[in-house]
PDB file of C-alpha atoms in Angstrom:
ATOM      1  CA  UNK A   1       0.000   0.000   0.000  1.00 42.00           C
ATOM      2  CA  UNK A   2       1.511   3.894  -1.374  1.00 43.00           C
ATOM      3  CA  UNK A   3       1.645   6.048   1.659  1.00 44.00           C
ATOM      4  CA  UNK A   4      -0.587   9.442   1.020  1.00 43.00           C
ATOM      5  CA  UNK A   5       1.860  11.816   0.680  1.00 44.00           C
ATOM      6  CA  UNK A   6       1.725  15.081   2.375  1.00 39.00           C
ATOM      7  CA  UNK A   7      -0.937  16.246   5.070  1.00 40.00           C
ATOM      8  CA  UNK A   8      -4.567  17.686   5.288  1.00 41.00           C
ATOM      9  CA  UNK A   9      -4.490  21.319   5.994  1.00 52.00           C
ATOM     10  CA  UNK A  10      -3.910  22.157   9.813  1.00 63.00           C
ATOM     11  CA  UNK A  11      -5.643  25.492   9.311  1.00 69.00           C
ATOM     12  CA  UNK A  12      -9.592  26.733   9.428  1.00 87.00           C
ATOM     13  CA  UNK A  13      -9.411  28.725   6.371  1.00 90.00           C
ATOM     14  CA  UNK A  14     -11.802  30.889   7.743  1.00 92.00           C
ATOM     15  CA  UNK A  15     -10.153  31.832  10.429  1.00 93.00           C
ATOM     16  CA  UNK A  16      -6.554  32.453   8.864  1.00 94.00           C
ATOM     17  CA  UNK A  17      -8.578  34.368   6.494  1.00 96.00           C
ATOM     18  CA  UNK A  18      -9.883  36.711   9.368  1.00 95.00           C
ATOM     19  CA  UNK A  19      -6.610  36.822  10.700  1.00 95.00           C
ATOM     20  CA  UNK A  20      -4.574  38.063   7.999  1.00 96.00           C
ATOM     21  CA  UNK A  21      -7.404  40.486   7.113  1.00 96.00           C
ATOM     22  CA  UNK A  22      -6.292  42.264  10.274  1.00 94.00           C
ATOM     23  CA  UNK A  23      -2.934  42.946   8.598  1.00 96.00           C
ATOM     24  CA  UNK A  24      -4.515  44.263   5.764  1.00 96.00           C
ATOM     25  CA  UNK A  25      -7.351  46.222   7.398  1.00 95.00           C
ATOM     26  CA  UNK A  26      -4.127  48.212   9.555  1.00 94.00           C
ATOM     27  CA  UNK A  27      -1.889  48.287   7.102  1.00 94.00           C
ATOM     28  CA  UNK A  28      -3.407  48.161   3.468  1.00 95.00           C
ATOM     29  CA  UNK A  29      -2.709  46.398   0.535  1.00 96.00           C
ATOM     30  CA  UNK A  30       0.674  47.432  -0.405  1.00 95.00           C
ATOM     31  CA  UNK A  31       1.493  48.185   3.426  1.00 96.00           C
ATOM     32  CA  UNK A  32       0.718  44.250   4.759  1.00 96.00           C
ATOM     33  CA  UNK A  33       4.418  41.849   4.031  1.00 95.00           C
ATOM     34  CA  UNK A  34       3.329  38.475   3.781  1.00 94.00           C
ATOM     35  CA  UNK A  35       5.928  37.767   7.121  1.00 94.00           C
ATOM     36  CA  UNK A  36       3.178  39.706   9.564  1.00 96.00           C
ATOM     37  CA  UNK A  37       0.260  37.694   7.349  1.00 96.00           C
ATOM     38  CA  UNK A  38       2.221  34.677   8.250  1.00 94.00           C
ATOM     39  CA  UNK A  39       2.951  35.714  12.053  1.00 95.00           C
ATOM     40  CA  UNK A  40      -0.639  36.143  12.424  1.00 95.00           C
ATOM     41  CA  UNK A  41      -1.981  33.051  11.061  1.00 93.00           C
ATOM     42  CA  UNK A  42       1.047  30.823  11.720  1.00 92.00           C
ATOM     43  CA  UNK A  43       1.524  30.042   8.180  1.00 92.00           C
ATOM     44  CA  UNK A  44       4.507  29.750   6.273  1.00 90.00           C
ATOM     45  CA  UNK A  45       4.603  31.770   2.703  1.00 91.00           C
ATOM     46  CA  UNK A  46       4.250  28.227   1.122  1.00 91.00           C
ATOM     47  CA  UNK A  47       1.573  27.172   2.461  1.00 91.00           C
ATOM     48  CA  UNK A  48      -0.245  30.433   2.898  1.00 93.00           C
ATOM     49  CA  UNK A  49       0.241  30.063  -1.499  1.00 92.00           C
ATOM     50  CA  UNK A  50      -0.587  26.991  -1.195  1.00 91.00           C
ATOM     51  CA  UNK A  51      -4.228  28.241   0.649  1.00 93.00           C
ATOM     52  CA  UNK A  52      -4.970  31.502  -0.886  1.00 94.00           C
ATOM     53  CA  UNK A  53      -3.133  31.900  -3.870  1.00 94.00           C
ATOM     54  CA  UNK A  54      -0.637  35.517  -3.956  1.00 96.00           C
ATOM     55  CA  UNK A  55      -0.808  38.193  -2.022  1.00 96.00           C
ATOM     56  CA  UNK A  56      -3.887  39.818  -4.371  1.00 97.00           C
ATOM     57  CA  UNK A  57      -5.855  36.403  -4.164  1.00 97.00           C
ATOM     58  CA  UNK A  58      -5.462  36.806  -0.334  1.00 97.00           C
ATOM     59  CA  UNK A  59      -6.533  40.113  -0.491  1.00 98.00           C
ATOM     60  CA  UNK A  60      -9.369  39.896  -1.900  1.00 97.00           C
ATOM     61  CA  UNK A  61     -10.526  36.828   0.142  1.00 97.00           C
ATOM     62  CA  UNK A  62     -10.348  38.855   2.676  1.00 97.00           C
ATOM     63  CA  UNK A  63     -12.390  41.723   1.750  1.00 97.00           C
ATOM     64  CA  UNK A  64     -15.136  39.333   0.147  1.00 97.00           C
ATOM     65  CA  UNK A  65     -15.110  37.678   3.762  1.00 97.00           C
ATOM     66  CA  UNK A  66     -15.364  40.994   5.396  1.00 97.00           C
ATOM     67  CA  UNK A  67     -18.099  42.264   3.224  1.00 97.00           C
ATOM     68  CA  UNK A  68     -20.043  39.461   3.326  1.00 96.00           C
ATOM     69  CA  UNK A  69     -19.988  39.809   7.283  1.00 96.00           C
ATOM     70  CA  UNK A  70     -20.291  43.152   7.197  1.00 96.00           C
ATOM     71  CA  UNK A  71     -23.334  43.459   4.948  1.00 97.00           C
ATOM     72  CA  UNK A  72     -24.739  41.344   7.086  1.00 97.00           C
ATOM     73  CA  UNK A  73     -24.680  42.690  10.064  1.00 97.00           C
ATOM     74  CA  UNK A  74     -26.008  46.001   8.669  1.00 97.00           C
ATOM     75  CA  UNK A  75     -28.621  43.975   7.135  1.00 97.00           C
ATOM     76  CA  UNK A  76     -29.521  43.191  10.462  1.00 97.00           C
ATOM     77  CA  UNK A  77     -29.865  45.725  11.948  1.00 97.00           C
ATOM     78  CA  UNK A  78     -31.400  48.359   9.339  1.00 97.00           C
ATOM     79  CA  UNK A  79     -34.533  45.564   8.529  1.00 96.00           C
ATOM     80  CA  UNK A  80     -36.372  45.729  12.600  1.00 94.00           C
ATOM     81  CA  UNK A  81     -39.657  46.328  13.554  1.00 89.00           C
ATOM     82  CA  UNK A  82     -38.930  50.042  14.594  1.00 90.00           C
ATOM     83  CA  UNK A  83     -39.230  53.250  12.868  1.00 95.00           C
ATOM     84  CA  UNK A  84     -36.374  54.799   9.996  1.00 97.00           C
ATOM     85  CA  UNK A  85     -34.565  56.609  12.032  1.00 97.00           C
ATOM     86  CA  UNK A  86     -34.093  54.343  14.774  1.00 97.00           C
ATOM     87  CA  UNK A  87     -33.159  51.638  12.139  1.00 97.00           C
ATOM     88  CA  UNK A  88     -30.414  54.207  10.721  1.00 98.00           C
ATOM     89  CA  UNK A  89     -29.225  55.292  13.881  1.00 97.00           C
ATOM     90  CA  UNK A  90     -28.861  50.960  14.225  1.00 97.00           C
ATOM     91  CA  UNK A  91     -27.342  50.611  10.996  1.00 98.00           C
ATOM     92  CA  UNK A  92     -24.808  53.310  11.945  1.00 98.00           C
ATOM     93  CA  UNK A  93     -23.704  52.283  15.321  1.00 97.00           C
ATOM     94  CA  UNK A  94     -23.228  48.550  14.175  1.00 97.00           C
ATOM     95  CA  UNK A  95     -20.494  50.289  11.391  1.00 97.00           C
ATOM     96  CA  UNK A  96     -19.131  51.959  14.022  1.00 96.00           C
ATOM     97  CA  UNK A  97     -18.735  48.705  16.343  1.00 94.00           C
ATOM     98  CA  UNK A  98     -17.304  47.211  12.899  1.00 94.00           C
ATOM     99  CA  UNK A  99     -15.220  50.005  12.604  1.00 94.00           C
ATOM    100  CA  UNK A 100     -13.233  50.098  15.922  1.00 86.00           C
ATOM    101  CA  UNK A 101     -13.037  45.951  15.551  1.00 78.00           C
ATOM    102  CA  UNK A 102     -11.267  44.978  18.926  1.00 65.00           C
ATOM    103  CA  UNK A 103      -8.197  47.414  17.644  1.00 72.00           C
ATOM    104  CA  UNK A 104      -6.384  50.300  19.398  1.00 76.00           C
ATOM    105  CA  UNK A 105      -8.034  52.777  17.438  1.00 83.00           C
ATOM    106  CA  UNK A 106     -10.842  52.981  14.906  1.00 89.00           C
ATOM    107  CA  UNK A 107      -9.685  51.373  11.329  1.00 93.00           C
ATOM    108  CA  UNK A 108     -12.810  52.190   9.465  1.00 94.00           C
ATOM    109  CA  UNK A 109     -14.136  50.163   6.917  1.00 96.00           C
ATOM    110  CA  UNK A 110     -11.969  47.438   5.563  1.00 95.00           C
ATOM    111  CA  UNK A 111     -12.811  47.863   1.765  1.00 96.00           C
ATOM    112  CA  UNK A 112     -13.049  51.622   1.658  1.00 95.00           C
ATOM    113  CA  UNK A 113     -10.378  52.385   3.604  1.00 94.00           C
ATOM    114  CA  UNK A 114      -7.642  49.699   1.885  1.00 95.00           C
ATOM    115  CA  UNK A 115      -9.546  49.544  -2.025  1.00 96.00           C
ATOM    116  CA  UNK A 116      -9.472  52.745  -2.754  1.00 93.00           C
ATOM    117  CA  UNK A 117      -5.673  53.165  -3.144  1.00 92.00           C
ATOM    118  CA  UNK A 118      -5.196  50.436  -5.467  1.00 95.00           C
ATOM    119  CA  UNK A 119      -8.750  50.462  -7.303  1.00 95.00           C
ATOM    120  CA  UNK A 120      -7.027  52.908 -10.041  1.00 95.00           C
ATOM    121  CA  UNK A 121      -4.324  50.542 -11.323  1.00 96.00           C
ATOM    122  CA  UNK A 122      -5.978  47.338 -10.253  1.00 97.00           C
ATOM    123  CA  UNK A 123      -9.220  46.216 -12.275  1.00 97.00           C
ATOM    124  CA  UNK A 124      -9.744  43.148 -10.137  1.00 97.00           C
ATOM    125  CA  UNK A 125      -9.849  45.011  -6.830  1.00 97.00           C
ATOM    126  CA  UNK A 126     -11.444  48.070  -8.712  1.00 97.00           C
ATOM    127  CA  UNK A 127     -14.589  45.662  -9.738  1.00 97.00           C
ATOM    128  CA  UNK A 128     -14.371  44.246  -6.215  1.00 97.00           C
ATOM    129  CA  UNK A 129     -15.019  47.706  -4.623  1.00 97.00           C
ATOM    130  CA  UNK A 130     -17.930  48.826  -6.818  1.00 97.00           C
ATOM    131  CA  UNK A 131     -19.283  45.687  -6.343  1.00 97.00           C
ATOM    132  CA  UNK A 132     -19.226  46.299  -2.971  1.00 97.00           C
ATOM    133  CA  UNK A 133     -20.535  50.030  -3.186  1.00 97.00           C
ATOM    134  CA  UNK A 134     -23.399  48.624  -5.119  1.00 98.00           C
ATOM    135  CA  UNK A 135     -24.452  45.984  -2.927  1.00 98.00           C
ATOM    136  CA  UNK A 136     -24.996  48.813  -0.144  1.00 98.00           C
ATOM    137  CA  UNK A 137     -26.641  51.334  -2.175  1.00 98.00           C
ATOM    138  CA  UNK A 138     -29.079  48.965  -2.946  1.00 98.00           C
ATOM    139  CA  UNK A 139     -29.521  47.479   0.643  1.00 98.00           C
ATOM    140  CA  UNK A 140     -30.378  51.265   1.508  1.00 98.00           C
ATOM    141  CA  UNK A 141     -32.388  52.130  -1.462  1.00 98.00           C
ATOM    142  CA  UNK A 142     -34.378  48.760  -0.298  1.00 97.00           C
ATOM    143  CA  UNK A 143     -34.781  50.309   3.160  1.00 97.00           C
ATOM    144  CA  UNK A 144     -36.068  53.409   1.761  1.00 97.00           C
ATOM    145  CA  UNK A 145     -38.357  51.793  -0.618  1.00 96.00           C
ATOM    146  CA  UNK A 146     -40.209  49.903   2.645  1.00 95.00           C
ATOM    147  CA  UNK A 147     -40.186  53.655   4.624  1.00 95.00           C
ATOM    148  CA  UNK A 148     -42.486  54.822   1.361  1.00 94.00           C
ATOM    149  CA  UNK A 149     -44.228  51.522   1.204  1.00 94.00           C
ATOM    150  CA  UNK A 150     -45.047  51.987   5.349  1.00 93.00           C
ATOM    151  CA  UNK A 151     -45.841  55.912   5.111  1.00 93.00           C
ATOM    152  CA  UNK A 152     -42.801  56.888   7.378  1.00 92.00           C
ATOM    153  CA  UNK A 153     -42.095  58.703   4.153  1.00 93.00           C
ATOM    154  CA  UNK A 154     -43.730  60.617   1.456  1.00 86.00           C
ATOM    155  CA  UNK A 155     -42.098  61.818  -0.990  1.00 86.00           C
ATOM    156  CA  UNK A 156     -38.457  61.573  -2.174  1.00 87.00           C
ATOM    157  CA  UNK A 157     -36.725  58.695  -4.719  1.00 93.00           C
ATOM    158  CA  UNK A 158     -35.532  55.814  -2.484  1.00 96.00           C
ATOM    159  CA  UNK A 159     -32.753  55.642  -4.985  1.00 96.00           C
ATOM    160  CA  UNK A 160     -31.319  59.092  -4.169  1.00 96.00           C
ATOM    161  CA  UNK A 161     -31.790  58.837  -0.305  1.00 96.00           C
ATOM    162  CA  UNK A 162     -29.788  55.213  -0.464  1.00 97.00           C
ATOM    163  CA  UNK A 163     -26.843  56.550  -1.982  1.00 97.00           C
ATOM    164  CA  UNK A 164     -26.903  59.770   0.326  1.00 97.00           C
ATOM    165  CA  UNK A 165     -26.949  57.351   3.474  1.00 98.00           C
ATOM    166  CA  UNK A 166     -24.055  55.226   2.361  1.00 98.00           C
ATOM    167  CA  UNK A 167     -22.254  58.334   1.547  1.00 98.00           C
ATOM    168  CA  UNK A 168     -22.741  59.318   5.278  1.00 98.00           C
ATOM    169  CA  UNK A 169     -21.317  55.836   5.962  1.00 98.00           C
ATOM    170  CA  UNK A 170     -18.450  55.927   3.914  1.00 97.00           C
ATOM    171  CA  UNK A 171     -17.551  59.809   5.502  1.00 97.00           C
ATOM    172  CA  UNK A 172     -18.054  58.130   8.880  1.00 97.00           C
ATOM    173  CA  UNK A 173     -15.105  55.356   7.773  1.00 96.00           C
ATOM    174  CA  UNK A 174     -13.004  57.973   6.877  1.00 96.00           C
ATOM    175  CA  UNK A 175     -13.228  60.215   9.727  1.00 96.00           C
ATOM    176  CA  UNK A 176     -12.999  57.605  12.270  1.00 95.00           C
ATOM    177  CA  UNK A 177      -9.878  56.062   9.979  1.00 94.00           C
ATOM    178  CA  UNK A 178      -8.374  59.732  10.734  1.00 94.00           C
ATOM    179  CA  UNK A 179      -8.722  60.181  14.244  1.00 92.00           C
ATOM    180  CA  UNK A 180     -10.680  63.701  12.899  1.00 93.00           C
ATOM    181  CA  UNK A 181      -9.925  65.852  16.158  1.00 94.00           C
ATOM    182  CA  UNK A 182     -13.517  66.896  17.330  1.00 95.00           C
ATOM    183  CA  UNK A 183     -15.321  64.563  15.511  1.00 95.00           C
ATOM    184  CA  UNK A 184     -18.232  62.909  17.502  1.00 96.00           C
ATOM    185  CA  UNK A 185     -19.912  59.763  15.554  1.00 96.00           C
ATOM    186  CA  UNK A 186     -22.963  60.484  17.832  1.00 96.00           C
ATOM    187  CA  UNK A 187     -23.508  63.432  17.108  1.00 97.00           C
ATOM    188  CA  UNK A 188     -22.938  63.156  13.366  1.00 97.00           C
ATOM    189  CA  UNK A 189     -24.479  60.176  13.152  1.00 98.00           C
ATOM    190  CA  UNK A 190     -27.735  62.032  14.660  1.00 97.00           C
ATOM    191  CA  UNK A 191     -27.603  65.152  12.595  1.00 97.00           C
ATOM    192  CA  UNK A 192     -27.331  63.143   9.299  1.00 97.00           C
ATOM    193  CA  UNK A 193     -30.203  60.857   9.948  1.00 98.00           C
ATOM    194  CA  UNK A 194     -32.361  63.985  10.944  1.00 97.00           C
ATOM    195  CA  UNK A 195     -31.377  64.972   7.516  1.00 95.00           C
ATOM    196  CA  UNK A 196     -32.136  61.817   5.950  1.00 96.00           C
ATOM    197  CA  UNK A 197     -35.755  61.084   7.143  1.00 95.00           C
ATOM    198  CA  UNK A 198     -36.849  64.590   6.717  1.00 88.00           C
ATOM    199  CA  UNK A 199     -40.011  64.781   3.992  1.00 76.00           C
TER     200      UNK A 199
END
């Protein structure tokens, strides 16, 4: 009898995958070296090549992972039983939790805050962060749609008011990403959903 050769993966992917995304959530794309990837999941370059592919394959595993939790999450708490702006006010605060992600300081979002450096020269990650964009415009524009549908509002194109909201989010990435001297979420967070559920 041939012995098998080799071993089965000692890893969760999963895991390693949230792991290294840490790297490249601090650090960005071009910032992360594949040593502190491999520190952090306590993979070797092989077999972290082996796993994910290159450093861009591992990338973007990452920031599918991360999307895929983090539209979730908003998902969850935008679609309640309460009123808009208590739902927005939700859907804000659960960023922010996302945001500050167990780490010193507040990293922001993962995809904004690491795709848009190499989105000019880099198609793959370029389609990866409008893809992304998209897929919260249109979980906001579907909010919108059932705050028309439920009378909270009247008038106004659900379309317009989505992509105003995740603009809010995506300044609310940045700002926190910048340690913006002053800056309160709260308080913004407040003022622009006063904004946004106004008639």
């Amino acid at each position: 009898m041939s012995r098998r050769r080799g071993r089965p993966p000692q890893y969760d992917p999963e895991v390693a995958l949230r792991a290294a995304l840490t790297v490249f959530w601090e650090r960005g794309f071009v910032g992360a070296s594949l040593d502190e990837i491999g520190a952090v999941t306590g993979m070797a370059r092989p077999s972290l090549y082996a796993a994910f592919g290159d450093k861009k394959a591992l990338y973007r595993r990452c920031i599918d992972l991360y999307n895929r939790d983090f539209l979730a999450q908003l998902k969850g708490a935008l679609f309640t039983d309460g009123g808009l702006s208590d739902d927005l006010e939700r859907f804000y605060a659960t960023a922010v939790a996302m945001y500050r992600s167990g780490a010193a300081r507040p990293l922001g979002c993962a995809t904004i805050c690491t795709a848009l450096n190499e989105s000019p020269t880099d198609n793959d990650i370029r389609t990866d962060l409008t893809t992304a964009l998209h897929q919260l415009d249109a979980l906001l524009e579907r909010r919108f749609e059932r705050a028309f549908e439920r009378s909270e509002l009247r008038s106004g194109d659900p379309r317009s008011r989505g992509a105003l909201a995740a603009a809010v989010l995506h300044s609310l990435a940045i700002r926190l990403r910048a340690d913006q001297p002053g800056f309160v979420h709260e308080t913004f967070i407040r003022s622009a959903v006063a904004m946004l559920v106004q008639p």
